[in-house]
Short mmCIF file of C-alpha atoms in Angstrom, two decimals:
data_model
loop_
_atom_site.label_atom_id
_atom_site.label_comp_id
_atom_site.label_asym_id
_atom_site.label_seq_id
_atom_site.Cartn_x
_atom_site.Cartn_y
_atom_site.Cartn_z
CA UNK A 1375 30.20 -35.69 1.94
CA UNK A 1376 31.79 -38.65 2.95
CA UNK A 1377 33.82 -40.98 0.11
CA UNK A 1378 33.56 -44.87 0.40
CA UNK A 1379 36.59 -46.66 -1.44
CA UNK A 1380 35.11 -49.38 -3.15
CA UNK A 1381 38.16 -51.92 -4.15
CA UNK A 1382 38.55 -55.77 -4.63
CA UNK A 1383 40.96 -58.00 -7.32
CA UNK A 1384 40.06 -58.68 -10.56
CA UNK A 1385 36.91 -60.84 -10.98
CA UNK A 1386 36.09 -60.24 -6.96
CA UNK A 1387 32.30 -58.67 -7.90
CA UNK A 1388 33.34 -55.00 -7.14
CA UNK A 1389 31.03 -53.65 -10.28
CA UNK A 1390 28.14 -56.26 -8.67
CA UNK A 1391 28.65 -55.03 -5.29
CA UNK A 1392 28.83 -50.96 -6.54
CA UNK A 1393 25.35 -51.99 -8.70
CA UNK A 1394 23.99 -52.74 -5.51
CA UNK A 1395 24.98 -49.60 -3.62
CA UNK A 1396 23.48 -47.98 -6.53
CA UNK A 1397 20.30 -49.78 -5.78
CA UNK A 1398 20.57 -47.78 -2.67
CA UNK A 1399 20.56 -44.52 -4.23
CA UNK A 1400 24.04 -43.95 -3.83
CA UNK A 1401 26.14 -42.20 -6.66
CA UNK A 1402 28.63 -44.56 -7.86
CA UNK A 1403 32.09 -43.11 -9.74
CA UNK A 1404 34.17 -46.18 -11.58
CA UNK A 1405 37.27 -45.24 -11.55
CA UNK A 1406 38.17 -47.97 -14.26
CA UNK A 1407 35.17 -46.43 -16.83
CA UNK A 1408 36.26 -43.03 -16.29
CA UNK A 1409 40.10 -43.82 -16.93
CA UNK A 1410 39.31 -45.82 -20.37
CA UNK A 1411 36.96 -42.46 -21.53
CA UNK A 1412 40.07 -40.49 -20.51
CA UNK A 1413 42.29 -42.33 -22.82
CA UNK A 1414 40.26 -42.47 -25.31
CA UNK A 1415 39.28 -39.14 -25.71
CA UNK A 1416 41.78 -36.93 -24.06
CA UNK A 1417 44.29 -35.85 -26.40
CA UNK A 1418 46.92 -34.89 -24.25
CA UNK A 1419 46.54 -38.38 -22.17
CA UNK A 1420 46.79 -39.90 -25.97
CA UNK A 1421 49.76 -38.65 -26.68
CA UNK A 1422 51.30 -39.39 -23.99
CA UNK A 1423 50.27 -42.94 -24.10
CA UNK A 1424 51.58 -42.87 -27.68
CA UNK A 1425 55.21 -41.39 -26.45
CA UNK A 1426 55.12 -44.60 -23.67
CA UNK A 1427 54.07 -47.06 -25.56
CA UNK A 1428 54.12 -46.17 -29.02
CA UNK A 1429 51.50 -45.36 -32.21
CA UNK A 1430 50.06 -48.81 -31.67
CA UNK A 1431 48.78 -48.22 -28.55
CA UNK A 1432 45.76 -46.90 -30.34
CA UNK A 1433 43.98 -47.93 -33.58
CA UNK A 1434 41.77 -45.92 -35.31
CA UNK A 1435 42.09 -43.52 -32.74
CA UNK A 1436 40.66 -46.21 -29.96
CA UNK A 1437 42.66 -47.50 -27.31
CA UNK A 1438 44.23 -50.64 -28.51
CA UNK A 1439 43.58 -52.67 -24.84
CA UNK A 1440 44.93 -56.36 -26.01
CA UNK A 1441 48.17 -54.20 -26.96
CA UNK A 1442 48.98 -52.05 -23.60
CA UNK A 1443 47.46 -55.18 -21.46
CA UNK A 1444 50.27 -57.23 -23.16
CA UNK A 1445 53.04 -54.58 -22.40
CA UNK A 1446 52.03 -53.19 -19.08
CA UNK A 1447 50.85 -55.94 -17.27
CA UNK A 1448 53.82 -57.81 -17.77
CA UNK A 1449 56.08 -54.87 -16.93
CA UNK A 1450 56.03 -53.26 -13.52
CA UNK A 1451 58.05 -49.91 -14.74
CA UNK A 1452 56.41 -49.30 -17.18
CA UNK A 1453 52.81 -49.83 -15.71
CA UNK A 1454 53.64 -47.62 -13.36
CA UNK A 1455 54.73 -45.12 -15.86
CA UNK A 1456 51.14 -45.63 -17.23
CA UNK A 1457 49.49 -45.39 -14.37
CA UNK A 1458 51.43 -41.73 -13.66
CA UNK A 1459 49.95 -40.46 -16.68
CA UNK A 1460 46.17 -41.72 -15.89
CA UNK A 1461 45.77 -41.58 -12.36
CA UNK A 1462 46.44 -37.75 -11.65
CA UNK A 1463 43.55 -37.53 -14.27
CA UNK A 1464 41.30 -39.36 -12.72
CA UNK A 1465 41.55 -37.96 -9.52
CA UNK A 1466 41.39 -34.37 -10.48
CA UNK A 1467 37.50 -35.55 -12.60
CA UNK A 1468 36.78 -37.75 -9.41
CA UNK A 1469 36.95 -34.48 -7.42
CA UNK A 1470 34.98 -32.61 -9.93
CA UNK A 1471 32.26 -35.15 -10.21
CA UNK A 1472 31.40 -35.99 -5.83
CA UNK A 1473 31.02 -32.09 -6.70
CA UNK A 1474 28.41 -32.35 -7.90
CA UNK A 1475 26.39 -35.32 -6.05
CA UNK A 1476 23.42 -34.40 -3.38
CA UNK A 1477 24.10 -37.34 -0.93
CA UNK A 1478 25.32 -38.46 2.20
CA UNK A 1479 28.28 -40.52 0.69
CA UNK A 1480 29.43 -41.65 -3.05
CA UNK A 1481 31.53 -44.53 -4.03
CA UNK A 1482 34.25 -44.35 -5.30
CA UNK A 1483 35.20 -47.85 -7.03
CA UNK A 1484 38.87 -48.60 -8.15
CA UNK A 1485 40.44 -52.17 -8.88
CA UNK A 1486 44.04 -50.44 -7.15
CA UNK A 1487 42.94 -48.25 -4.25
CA UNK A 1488 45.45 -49.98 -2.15
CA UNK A 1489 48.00 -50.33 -4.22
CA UNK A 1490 48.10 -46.73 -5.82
CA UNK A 1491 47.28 -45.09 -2.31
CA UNK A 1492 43.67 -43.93 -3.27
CA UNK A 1493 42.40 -44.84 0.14
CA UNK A 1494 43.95 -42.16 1.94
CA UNK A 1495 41.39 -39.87 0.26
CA UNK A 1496 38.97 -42.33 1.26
CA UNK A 1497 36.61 -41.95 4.61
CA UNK A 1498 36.32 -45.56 4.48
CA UNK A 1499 37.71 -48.44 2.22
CA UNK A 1500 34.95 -51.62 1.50
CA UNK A 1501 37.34 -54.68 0.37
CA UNK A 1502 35.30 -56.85 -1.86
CA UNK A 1503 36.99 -60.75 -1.43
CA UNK A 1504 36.16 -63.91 -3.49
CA UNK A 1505 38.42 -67.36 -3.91
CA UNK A 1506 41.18 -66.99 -5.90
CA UNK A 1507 39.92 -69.96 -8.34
CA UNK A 1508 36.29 -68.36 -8.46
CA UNK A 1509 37.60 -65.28 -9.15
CA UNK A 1510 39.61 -67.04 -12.29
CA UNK A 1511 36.56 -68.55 -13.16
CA UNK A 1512 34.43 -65.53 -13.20
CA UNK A 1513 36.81 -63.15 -15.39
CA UNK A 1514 37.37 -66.13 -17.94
CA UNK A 1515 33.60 -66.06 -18.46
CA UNK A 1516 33.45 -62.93 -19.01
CA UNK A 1517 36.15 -61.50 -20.84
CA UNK A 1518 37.46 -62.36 -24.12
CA UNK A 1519 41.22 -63.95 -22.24
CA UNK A 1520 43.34 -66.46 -21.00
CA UNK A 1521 44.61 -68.07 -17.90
CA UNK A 1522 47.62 -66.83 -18.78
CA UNK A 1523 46.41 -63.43 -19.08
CA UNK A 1524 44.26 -63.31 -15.85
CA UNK A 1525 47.07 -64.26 -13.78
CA UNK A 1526 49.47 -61.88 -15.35
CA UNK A 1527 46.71 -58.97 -14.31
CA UNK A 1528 46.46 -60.51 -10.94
CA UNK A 1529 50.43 -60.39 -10.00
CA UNK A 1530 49.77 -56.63 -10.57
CA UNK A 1531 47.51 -56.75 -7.53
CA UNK A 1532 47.80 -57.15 -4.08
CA UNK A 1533 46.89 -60.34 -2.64
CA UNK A 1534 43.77 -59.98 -0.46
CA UNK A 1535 45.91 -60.49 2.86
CA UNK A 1536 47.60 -57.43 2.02
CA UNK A 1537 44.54 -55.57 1.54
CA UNK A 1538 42.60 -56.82 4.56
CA UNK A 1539 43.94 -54.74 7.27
CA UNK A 1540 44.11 -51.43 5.47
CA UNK A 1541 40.27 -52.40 4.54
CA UNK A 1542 37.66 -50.19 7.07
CA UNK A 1543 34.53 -53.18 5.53
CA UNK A 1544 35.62 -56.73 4.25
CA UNK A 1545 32.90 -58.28 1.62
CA UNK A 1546 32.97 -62.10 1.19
CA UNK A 1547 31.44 -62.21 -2.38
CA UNK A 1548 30.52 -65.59 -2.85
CA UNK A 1549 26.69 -65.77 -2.33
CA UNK A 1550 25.06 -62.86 -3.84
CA UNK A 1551 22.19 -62.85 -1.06
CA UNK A 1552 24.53 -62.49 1.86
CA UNK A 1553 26.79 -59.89 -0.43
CA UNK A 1554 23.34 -57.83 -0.30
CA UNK A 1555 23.31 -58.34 3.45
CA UNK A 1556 27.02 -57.01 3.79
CA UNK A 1557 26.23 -54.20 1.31
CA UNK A 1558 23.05 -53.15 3.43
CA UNK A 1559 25.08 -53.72 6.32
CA UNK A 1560 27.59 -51.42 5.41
CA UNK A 1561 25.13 -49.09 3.76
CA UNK A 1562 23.44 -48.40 7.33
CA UNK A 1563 26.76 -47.81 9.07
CA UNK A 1564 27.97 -45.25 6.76
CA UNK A 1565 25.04 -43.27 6.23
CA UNK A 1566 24.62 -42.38 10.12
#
């Protein structure tokens, strides 16, 4: 079974374009999702998180997200450090889960499949692109932030030019329509 990496920066329309590989009956895995569950509910990845970060790196028992956003994303080392304690995790249930799946390919979405070398598992890698300012635009509207904040997550990513040549598919998502074109596109390449 083959495994599409599904990546693109914050606010590109990665979850849009992965709802409409879905609509193609192809099993979608968001890395993202499955990483917030993990924290949340595995004890040992908790504790860890609390030895990192500290007891207020969860409240009530939930992850406290404003809080590690605030530290990590404004502190390389010690994302990384994070991201060592969530990412082996994640790829062990990723591996567990395509497992499972009856179909040609499955999807693997992840906001740093560049950047944390998840594409090398990958058979292919589909780059989802936008503007940088619509891509501002579009996270403002829908999460509860700042400008401040969005561009502290974004120096965390690669810049699209980076991304580009290590990318198998490039999606412009600017006009859903033609993103469905690209996706079907894609789809029809991949499934052969």
């Amino acid at each position: 079974m083959k495994v599409i990496g599904l990546t693109g920066g914050i606010g590109s329309g990665k979850s849009t374009v992965a709802k409409m590989f879905a609509k193609l009956g192809v099993p979608i895995y968001i890395a993202d999702d499955e990483a917030k569950k993990m924290m949340n509910e595995d004890v040992n990845i908790k504790n860890q998180i609390k030895d990192l970060l500290g007891t207020k790196s969860y409240i009530k028992g939930e992850l406290n997200r404003p809080f590690i956003a605030d530290k990590v994303f404004n502190d390389k080392e010690l994302l990384g450090k994070l991201n060592a304690i969530v990412h082996p995790a994640v790829a062990t249930h990723f591996i567990a889960w395509k497992n499972e799946q009856k179909s040609n390919y499955v999807i693997k979405e992840a906001a740093i499949l560049f950047e944390n070398g998840g594409y090398k598992q990958c058979d292919y890698t589909v780059l989802v692109t936008a503007p940088k300012e619509t891509r501002i635009e579009r996270v403002l509207k829908r999460d509860n932030t700042t400008k401040s904040q969005v561009l502290a997550r974004l120096k965390n990513q690669w810049e699209d030019s980076k991304k580009i040549p290590l990318a198998d598919f490039v999606i412009i998502n600017t006009k859903l329509e033609e993103t469905w074109l690209q996706v079907k596109k894609i789809h029809n390449k991949v499934i052969l």
